[in-house]
Coordinates of C-alpha atoms and ligand atoms in Angstrom, one line a residue:
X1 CA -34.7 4.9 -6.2
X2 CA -30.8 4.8 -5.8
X3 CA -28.8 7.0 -7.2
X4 CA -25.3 5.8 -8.2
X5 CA -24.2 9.1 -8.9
X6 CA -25.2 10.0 -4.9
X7 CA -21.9 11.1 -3.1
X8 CA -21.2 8.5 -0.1
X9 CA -22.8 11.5 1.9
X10 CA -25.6 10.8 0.2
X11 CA -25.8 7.4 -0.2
X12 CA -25.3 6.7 3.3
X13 CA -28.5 8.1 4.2
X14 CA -31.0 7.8 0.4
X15 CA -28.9 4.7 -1.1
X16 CA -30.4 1.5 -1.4
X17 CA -33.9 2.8 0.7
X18 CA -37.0 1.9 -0.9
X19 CA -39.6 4.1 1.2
X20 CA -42.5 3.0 -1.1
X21 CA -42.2 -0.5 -0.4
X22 CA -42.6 0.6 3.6
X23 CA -45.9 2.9 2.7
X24 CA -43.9 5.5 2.6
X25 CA -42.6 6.0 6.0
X26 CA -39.0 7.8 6.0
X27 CA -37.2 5.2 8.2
X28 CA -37.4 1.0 7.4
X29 CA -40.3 -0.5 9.3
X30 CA -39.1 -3.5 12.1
X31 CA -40.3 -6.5 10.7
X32 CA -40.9 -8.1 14.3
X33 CA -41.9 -11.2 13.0
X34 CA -40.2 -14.7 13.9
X35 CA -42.1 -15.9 10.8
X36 CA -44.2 -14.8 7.2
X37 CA -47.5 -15.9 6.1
X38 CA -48.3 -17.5 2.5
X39 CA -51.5 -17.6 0.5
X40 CA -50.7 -20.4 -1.2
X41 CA -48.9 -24.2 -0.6
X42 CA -47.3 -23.0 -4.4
X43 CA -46.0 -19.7 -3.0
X44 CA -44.0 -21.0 0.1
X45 CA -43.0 -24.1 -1.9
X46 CA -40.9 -21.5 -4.6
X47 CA -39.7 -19.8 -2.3
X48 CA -38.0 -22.6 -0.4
X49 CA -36.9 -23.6 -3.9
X50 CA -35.5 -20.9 -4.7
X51 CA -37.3 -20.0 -7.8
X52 CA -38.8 -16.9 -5.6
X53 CA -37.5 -14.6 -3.6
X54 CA -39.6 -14.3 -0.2
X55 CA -39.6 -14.2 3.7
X56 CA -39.9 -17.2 5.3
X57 CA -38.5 -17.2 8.7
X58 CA -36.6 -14.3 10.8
X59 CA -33.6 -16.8 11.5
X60 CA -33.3 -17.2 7.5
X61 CA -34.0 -13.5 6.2
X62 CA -35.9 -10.7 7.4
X63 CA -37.2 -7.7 5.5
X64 CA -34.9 -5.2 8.4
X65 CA -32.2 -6.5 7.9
X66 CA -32.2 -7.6 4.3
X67 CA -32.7 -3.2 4.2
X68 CA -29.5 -3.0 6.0
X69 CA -27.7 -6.0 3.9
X70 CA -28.5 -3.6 0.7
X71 CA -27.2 -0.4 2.4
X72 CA -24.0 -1.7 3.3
X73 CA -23.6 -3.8 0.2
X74 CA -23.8 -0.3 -1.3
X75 CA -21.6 1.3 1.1
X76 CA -18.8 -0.8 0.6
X77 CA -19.3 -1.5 -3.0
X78 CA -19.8 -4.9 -3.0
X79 CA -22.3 -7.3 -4.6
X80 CA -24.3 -8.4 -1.7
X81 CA -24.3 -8.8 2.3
X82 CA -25.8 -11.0 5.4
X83 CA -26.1 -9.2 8.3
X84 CA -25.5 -11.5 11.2
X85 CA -26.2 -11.1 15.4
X86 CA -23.0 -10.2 16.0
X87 CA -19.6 -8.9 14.4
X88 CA -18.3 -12.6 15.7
X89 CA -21.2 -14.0 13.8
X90 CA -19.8 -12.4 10.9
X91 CA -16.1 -13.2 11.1
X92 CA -17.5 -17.2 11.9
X93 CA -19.9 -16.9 8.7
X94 CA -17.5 -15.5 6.9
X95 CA -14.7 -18.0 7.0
X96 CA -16.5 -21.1 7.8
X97 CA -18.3 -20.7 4.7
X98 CA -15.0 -21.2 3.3
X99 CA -12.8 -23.7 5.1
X100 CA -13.3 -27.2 6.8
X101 CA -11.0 -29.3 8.9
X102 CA -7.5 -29.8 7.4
X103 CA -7.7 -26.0 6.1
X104 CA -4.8 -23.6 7.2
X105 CA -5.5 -19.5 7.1
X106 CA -2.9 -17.1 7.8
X107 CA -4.3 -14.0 9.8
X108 CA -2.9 -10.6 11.1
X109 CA -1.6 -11.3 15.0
X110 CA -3.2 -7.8 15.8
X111 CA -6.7 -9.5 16.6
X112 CA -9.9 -8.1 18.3
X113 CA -10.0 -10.3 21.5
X114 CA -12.8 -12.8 20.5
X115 CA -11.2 -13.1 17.3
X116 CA -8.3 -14.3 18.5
X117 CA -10.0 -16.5 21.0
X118 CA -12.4 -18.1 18.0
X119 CA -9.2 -18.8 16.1
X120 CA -6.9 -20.3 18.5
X121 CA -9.5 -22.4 20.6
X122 CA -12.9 -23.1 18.2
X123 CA -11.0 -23.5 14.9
X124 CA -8.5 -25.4 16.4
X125 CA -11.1 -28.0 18.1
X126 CA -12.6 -27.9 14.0
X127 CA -9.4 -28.4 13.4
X128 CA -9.1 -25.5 11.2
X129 CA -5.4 -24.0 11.9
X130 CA -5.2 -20.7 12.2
X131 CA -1.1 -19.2 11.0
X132 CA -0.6 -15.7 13.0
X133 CA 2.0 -13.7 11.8
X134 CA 2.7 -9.6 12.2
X135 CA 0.0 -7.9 10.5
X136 CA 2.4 -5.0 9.3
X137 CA 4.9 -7.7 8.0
X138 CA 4.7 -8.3 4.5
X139 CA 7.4 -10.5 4.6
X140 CA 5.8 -12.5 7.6
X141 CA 2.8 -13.3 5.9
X142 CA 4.7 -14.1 2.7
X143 CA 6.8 -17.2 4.6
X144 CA 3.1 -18.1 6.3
X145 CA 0.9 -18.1 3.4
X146 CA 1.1 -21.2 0.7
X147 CA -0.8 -23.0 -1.7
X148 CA -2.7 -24.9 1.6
X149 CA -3.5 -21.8 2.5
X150 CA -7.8 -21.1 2.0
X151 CA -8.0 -17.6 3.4
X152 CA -6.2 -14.5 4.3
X153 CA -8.0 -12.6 7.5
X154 CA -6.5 -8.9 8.8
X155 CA -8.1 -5.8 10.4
X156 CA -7.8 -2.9 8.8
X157 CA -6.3 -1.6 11.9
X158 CA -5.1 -3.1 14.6
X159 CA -6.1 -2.5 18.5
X160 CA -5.0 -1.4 20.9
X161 CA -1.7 -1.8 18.6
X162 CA -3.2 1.0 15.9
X163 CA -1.3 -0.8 13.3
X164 CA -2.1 -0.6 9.9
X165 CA -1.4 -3.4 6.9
X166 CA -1.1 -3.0 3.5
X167 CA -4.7 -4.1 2.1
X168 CA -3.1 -4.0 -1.6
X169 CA -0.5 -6.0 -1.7
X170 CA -1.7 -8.6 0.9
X171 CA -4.7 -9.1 -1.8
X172 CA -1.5 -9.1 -4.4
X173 CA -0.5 -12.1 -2.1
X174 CA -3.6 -13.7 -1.1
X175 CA -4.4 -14.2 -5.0
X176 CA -1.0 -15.3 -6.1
X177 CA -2.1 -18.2 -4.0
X178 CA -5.8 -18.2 -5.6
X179 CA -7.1 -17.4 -1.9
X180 CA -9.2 -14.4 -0.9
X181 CA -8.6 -11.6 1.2
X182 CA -11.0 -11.2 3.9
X183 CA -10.9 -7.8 5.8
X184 CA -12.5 -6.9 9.4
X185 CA -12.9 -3.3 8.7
X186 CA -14.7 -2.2 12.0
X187 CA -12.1 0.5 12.7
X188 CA -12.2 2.4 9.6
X189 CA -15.6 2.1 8.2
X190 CA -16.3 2.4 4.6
X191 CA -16.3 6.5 5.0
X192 CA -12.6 6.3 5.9
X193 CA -11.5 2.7 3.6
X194 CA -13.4 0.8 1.3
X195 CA -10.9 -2.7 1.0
X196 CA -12.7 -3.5 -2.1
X197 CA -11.2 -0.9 -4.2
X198 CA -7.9 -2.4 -2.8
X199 CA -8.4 -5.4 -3.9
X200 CA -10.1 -7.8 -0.9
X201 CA -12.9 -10.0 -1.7
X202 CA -14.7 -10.0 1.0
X203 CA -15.2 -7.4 4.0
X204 CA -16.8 -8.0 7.2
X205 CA -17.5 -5.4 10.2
X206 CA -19.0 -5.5 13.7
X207 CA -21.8 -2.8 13.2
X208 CA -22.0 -2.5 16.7
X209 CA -19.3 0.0 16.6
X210 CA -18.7 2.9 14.3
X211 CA -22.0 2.1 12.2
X212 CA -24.0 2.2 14.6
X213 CA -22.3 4.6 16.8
X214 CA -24.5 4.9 19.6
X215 CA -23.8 1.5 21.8
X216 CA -27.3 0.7 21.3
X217 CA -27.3 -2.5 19.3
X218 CA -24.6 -5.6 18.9
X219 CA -24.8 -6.4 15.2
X220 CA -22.2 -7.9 12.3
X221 CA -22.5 -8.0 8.5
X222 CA -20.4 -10.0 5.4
X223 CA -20.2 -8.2 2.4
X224 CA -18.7 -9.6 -0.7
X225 CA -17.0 -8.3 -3.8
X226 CA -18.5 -11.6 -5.9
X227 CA -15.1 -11.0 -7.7
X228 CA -13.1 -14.1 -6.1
X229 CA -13.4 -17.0 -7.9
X230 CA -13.4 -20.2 -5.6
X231 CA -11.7 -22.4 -8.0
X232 CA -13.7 -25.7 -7.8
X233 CA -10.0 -27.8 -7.2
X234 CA -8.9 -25.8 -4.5
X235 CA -12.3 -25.3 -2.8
X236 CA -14.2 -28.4 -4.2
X237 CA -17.4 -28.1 -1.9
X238 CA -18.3 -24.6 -4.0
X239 CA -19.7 -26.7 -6.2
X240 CA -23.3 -26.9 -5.6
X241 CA -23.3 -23.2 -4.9
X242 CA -21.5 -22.0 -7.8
X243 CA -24.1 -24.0 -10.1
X244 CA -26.9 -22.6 -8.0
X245 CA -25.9 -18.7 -8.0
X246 CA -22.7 -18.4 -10.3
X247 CA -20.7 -15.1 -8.6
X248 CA -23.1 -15.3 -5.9
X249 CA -21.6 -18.6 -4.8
X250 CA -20.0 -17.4 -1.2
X251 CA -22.4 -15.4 -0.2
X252 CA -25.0 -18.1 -1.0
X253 CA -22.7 -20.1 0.7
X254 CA -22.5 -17.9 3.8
X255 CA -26.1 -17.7 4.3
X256 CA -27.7 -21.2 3.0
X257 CA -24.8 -23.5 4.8
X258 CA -23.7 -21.2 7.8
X259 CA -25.5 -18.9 9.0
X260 CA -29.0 -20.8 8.6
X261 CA -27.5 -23.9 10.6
X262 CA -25.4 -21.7 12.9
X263 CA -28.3 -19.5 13.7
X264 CA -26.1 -16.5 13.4
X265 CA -28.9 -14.1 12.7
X266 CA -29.7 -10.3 13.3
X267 CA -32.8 -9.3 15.6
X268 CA -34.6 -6.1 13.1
X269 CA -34.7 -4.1 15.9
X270 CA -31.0 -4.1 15.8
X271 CA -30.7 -3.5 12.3
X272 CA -33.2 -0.7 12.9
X273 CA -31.2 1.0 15.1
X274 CA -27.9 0.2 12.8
X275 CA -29.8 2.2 10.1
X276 CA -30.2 4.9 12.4
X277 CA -26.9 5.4 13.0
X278 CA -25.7 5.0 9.9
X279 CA -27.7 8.0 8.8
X280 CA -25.0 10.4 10.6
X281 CA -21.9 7.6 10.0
X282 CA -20.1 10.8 8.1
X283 CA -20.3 13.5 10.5
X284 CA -19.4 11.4 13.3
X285 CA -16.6 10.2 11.7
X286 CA -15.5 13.4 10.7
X287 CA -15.5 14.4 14.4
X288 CA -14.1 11.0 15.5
X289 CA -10.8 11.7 13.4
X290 CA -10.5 15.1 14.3
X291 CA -11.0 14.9 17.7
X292 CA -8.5 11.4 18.1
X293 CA -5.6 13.9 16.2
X294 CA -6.3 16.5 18.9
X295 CA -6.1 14.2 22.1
X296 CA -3.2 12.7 20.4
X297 CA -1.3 15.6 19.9
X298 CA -2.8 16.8 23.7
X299 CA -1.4 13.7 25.1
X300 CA 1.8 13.5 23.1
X301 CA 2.9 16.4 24.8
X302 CA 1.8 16.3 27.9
X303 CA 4.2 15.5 31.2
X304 CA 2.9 12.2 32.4
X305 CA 2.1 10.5 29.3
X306 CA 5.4 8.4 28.4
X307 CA 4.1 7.3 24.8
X308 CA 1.4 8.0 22.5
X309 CA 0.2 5.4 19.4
X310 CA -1.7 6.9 17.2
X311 CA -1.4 6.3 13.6
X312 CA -2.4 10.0 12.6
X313 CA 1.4 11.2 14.6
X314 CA 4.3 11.3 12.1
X315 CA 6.4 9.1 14.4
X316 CA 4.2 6.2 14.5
X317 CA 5.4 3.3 12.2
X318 CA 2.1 2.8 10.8
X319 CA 1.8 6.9 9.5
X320 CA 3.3 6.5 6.5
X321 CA 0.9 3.1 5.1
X322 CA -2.0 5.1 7.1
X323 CA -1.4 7.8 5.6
X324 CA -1.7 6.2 1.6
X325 CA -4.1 4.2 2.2
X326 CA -6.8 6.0 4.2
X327 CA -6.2 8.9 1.3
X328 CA -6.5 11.6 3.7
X329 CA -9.9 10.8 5.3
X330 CA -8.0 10.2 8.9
X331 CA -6.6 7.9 11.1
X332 CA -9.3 6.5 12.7
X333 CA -11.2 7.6 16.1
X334 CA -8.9 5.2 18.6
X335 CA -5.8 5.9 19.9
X336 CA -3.6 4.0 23.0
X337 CA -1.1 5.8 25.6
X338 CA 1.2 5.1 28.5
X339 CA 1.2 5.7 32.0
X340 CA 4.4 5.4 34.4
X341 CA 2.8 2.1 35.5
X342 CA -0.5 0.0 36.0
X343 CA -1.5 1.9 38.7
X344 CA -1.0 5.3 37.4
X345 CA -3.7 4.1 34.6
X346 CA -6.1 2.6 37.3
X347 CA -5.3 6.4 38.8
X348 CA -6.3 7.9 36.2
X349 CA -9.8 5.1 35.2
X350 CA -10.9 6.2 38.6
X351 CA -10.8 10.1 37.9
X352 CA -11.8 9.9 34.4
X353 CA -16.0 12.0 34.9
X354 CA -17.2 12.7 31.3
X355 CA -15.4 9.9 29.6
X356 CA -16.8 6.5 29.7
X357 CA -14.6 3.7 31.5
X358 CA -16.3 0.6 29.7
X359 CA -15.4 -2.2 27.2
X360 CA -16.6 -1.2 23.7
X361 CA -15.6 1.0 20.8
X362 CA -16.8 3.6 17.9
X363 CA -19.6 5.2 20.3
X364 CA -20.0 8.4 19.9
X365 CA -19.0 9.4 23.8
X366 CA -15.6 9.1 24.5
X367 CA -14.2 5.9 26.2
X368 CA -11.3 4.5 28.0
X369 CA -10.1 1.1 28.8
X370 CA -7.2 -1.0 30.9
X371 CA -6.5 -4.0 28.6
X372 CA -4.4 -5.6 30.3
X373 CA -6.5 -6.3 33.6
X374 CA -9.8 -6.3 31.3
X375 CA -10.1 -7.6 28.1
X376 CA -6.8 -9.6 28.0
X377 CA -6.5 -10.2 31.5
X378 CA -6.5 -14.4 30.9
X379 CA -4.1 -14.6 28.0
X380 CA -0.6 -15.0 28.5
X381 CA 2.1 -12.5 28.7
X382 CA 3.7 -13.8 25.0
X383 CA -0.7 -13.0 23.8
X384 CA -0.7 -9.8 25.3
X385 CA 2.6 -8.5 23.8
X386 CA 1.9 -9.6 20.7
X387 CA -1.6 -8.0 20.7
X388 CA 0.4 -4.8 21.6
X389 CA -0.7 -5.1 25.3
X390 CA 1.5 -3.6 28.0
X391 CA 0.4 -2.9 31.9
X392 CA 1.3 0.2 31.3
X393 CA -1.5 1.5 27.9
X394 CA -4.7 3.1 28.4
X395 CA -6.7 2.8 25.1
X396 CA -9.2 5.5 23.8
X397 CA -12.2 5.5 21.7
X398 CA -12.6 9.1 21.2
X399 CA -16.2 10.3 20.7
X400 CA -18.0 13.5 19.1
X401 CA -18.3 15.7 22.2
X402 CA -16.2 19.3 22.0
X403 CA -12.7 18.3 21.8
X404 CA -12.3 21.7 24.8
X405 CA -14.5 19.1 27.1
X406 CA -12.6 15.6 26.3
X407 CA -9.4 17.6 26.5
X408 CA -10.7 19.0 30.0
X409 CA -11.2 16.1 31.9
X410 CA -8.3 14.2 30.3
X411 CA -6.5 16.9 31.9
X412 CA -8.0 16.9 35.4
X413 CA -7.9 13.3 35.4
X414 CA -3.9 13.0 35.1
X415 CA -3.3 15.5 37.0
X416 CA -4.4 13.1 39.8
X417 CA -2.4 10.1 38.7
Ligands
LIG1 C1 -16.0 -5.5 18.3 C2 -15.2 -6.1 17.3 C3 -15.5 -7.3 16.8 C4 -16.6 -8.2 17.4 O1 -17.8 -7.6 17.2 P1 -19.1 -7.9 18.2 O2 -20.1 -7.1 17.5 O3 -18.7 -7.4 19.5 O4 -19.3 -9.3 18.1 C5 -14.7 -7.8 15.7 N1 -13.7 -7.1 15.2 C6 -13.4 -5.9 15.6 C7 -12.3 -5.1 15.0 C8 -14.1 -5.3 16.7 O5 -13.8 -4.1 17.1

């Protein structure tokens, strides 16, 4: 049924749907099943043998999501996906699958909370050491990174910093030392960056955000390129896998040793309602960028906002690399500001009527946070400043309404700060 001549327009909604197989209904069916029925002793015993493919279990593969593993496999233009419970799920599929204690990976320091939290206490207990350096610094991750080193991790951009790295030649790097690049790319979503025509090998997103778009449904997926090849002396337990599935290895790897054991699987109502959103990922995103540029410039210019970073404004250090990279799509939906002071943001939390105060991102209303006495409020000072977190920043996810209505009560809500 899939077109590969579709535009991404197109794709995102036809691509990679197989209505027949669902008797014909126009949206994918929820397989709310914890479990499949065989005929035959034969049947089930090829499928666990892998000489068929099939449905055994919901916690192993379900006919929802495995609809949603194609559609985003297509999306990013990899070779194939796992969608997992959680965009945490993901990121802990994703690199367990490839290191083991005595590994070292060098990640971007500008790190969704959990992310951060995952690295520096659960890998460390595994003891899997996690190097962070300045996710803007080429040089930083070029003194960090050797020939110990088993995976690269960044987001495509950082928050609340809004930085943006340079997905090319960090995969330049990365495979000069015959490691992969893995990329959280939550923020831009394939619409505005696909990593894999930048040369990463494997991509990862929380679909709870911008792909789903609606705050309805916490979800994760893994995609990979199957272009890195896990050389058997540097990654020696790939073996089995690679023999198995050739450049299907990781992501065989991923699902079979991972996320089975871990249990880091996606309830179908969840991919469901990924789907869904997905259907209208462009528009919204095409309102999401233009309406961020607008309250950026709105803000930038008004009286009692001390500092705008948004990477779609000339002056911010991360325009120019923004600006290549996302080859004029945008600069992303999320922006952070500052206030004279922690109270004047609390001030302005508390006046704040159409926008959302709440701790989430990519939904199509507009939100605000206070990361420093929210999200980051246990982390030390040296954490926060390096994640780019000052008393003084608001940060905003800014959604689809009209930009005159955002820009309203933006307005009416500093003028009481
Ligand atoms: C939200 C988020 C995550 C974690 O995703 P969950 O779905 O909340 O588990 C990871 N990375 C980025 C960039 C995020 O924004």
């Amino acid at each position: 049924m899939a077109n590969n001549q579709w535009k991404f327009e197109t794709q995102v909604i036809h691509g990679a749907q197989f209505p027949d197989q669902w008797k014909c209904t126009t949206v994918a069916p929820i397989y709310q099943s914890a479990s499949h029925r065989f005929e035959t002793a034969e049947e089930l015993s090829d499928v666990f043998a892998g000489k068929k493919q099939g449905f055994i279990y919901q916690r192993l593969r379900n006919p929802t999501n495995d609809t949603l593993e194609k559609k985003m496999t297509l999306l990013e233009g990899g070779l194939e996906s796992v969608v997992t419970g959680s965009g945490m799920a993901a990121i802990t599929d994703a690199l367990l699958a490839i290191c083991m204690a005595g590994d070292e990976i060098v990640s971007g320091n500008s790190l969704f909370m959990s992310t951060y939290l995952l690295f520096n206490n659960v890998f460390k207990k595994l003891g899997i050491t996690v190097k962070l350096v300045e996710s803007a610094d080429l040089n930083a991750w070029k003194a960090a990174v050797n020939d110990k080193t088993k995976a690269l991790f960044v987001e495509t951009i950082g928050n609340p910093k809004m930085d943006v790295p340079d997905i090319k030649a960090l995969a330049d790097l990365a495979h000069a030392h015959r490691a992969p690049l893995v990329v959280d790319n939550t923020m831009a979503t394939p619409w505005m960056f696909r990593p894999f025509e930048f040369g990463a090998d494997i991509v990862l997103h929380s679909t709870t955000k911008y792909l789903n778009g609606h705050g309805s449904a916490v979800g994760g997926v893994v995609i990979d390129s199957g272009k890195f090849d896990f050389a058997l002396d540097k990654y020696p337990d790939f073996k089995l896998f690679k023999e198995r599935k050739g450049n299907l290895a990781y992501i065989d790897k991923v699902w079979r040793e991972i996320h089975i054991n871990f249990g880091t699987s996606q309830a179908p109502l969840h991919s469901f309602l990924t789907m869904i959103g997905l259907d209208t990922l462009v528009l919204r995103m095409e309102r999401h960028v233009s309406n961020a540029a607008k309250v950026a410039e709105y803000l930038d210019k008004h009286p009692k906002v001390k500092w705008v970073n948004f990477p779609g404004l000339p002056k911010s250090p991360a325009h120019a690399m923004a600006k290549k990279q996302f080859q004029g799509k945008g600069y992303g939906g999320m922006l952070a500001f500052g206030l004279e002071s922690e109270k004047a943001c609390f001030d302005f939390i508390r006046n704040v009527k159409l926008i959302y105060h709440l701790a989430n991102l990519g939904d199509c209303k507009t939100l605000v946070i206070h990361p420093w006495s929210s999200q980051y409020i246990n982390f030390t000072e040296d954490v926060r400043r390096a994640n780019g977190i000052t008393p003084d920043l608001v940060r905003v996810s800014v959604g689809i309404e009209a930009i005159d209505d955002i820009l309203e009560d933006l307005d009416q809500a500093l003028k009481k700060v």
